[in-house]
Short mmCIF file of the C-alpha atoms (twelve columns), coordinates in Angstrom:
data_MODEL
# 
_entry.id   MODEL 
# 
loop_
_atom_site.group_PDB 
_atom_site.id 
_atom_site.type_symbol 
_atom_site.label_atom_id 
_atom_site.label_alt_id 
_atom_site.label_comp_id 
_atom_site.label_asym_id 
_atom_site.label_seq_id 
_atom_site.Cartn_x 
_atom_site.Cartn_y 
_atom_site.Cartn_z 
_atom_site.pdbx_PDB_model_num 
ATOM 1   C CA . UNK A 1   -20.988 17.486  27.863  1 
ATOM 2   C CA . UNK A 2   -22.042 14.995  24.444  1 
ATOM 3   C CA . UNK A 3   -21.005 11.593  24.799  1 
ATOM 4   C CA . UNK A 4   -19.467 10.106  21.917  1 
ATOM 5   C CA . UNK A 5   -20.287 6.736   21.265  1 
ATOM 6   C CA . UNK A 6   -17.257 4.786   20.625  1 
ATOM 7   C CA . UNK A 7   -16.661 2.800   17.081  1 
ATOM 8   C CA . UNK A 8   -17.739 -0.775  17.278  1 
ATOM 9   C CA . UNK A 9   -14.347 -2.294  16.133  1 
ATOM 10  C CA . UNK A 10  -11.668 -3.518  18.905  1 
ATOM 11  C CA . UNK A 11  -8.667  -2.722  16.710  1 
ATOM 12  C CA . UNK A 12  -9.016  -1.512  13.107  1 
ATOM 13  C CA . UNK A 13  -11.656 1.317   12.116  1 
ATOM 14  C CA . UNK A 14  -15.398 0.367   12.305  1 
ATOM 15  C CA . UNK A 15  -17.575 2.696   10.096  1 
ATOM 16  C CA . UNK A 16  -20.661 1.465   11.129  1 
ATOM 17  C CA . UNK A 17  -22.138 1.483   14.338  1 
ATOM 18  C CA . UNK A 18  -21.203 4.487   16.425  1 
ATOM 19  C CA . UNK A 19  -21.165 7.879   15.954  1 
ATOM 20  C CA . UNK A 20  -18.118 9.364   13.885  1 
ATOM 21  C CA . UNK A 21  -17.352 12.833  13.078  1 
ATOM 22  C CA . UNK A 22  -17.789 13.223  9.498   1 
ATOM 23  C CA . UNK A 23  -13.609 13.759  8.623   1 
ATOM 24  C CA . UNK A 24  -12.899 10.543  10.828  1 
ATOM 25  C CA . UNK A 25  -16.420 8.709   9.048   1 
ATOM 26  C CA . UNK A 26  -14.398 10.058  5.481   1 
ATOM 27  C CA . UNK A 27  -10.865 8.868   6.369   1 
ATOM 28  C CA . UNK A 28  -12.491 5.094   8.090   1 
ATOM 29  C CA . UNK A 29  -14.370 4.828   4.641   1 
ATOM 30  C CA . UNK A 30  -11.422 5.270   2.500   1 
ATOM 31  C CA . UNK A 31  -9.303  2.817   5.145   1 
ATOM 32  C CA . UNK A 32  -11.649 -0.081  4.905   1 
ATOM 33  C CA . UNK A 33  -11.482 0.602   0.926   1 
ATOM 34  C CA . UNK A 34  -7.992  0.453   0.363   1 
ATOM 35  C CA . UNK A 35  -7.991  -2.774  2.967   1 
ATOM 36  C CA . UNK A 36  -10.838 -4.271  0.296   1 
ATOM 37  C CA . UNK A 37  -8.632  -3.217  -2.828  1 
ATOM 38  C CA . UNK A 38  -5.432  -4.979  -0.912  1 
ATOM 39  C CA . UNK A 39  -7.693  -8.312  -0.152  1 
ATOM 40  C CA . UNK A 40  -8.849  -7.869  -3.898  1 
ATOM 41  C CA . UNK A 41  -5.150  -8.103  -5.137  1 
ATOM 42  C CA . UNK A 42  -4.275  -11.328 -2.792  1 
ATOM 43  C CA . UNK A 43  -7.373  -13.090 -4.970  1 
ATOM 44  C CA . UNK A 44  -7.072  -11.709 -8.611  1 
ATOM 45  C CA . UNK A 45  -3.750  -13.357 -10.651 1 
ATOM 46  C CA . UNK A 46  -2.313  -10.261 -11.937 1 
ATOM 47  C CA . UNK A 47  -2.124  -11.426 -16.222 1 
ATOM 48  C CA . UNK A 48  1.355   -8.981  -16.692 1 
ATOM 49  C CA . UNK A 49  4.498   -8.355  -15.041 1 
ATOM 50  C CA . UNK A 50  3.196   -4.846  -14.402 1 
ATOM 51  C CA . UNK A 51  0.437   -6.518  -12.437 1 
ATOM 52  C CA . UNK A 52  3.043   -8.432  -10.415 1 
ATOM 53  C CA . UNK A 53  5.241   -5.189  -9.782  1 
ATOM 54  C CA . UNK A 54  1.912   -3.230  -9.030  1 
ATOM 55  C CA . UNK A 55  0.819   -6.010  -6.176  1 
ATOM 56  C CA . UNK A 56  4.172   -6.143  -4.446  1 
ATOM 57  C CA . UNK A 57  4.199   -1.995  -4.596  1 
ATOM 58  C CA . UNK A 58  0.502   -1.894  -3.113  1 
ATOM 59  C CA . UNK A 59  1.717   -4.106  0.362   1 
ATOM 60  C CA . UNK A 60  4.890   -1.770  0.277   1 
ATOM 61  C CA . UNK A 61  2.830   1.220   0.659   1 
ATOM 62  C CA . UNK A 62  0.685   -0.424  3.202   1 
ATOM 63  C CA . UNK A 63  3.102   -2.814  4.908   1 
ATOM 64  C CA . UNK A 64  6.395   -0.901  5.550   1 
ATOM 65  C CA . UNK A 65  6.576   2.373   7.410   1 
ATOM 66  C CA . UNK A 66  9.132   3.950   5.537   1 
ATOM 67  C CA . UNK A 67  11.328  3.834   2.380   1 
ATOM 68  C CA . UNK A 68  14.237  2.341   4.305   1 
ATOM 69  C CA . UNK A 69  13.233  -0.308  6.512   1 
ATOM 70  C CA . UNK A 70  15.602  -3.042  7.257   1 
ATOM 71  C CA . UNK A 71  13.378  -4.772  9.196   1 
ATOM 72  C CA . UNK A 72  12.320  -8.471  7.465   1 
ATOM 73  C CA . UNK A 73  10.866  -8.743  4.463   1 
ATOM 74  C CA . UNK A 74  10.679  -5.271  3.186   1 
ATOM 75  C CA . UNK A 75  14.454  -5.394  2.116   1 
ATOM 76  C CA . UNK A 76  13.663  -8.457  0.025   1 
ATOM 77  C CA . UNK A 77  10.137  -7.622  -1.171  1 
ATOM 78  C CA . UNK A 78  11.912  -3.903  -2.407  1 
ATOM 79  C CA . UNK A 79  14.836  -5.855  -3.922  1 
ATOM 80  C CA . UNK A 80  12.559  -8.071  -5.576  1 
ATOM 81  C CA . UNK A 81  10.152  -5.327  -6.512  1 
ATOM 82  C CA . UNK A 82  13.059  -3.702  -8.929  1 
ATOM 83  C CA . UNK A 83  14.639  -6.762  -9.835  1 
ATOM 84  C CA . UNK A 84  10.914  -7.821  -11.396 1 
ATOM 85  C CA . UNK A 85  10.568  -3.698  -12.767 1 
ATOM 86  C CA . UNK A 86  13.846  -3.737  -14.718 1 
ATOM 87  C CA . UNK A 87  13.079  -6.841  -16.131 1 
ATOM 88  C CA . UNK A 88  9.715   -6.239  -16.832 1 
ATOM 89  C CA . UNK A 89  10.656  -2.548  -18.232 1 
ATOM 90  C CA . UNK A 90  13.167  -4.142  -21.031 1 
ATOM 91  C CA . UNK A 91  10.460  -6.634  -22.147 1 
ATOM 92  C CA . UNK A 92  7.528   -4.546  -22.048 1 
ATOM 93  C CA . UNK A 93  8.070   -0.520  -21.568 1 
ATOM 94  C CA . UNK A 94  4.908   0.304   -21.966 1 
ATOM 95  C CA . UNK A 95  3.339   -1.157  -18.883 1 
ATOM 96  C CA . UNK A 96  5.806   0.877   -16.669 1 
ATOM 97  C CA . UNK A 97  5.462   4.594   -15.038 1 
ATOM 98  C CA . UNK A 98  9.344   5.604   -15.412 1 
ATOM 99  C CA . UNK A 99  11.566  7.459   -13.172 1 
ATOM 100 C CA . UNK A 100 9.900   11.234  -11.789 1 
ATOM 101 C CA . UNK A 101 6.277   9.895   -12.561 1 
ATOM 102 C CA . UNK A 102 6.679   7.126   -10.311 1 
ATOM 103 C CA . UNK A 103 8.115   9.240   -7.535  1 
ATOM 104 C CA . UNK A 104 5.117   11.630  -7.777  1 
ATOM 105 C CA . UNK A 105 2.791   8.661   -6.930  1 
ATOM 106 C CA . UNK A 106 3.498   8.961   -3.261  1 
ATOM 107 C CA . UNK A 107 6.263   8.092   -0.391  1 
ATOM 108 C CA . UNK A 108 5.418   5.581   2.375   1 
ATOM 109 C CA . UNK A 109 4.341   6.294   5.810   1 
ATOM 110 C CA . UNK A 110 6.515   7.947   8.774   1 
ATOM 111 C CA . UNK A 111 6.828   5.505   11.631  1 
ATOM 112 C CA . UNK A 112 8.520   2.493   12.540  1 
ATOM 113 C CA . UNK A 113 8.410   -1.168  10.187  1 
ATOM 114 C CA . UNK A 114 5.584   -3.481  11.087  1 
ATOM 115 C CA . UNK A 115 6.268   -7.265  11.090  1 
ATOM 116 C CA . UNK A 116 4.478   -9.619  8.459   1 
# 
């Protein structure tokens, strides 16, 4: 029986170091991008409202578990979220993806909320 070498990271993915099999390697790589692309949005001012609305919808798709949570502060950051898009949409259209589009970007993931 192969030993597998385990990852070198205690709790998130660790691409290097170890031995991964090349689906998990794939899906750790595009983890630890999205993870840079979130730390790049905390440390780039977004220049437009849509850049606001588009930061607050990036740490709802990675922050809360599902659409619905009423756990603290996803109710707030979604109400805040669409109070800043229907502003933002009467002032400068343009910027926004409306109704259907938006829903075909993606839903959230199944599980339970996660505390900030």
């Amino acid at each position: 029986m192969n030993s597998i070498p385990a990852a070198s990271g205690s709790l998130g993915c660790s691409c290097r170091g170890g031995w991964l099999h090349p689906a998990l390697k794939a899906e750790c790589e595009a983890g630890d991008r999205a993870q840079d692309l979130l730390e790049a949005f905390s440390t780039t001012p977004a220049t437009t409202l849509a850049g606001v609305a588009g930061k607050l919808d990036a740490v709802l798709r990675e922050g809360e578990a599902w659409e619905e949570c009423s756990v603290f502060p996803w109710p707030q950051i979604r109400s805040a979220l669409s109070d800043l898009v229907l502003i933002a949409e009467q002032t400068m259209p343009e910027q926004f993806i409306r109704g259907e589009q938006r829903r075909k970007l993606g839903k959230r993931r199944a599980g339970c909320c996660f505390r900030a």
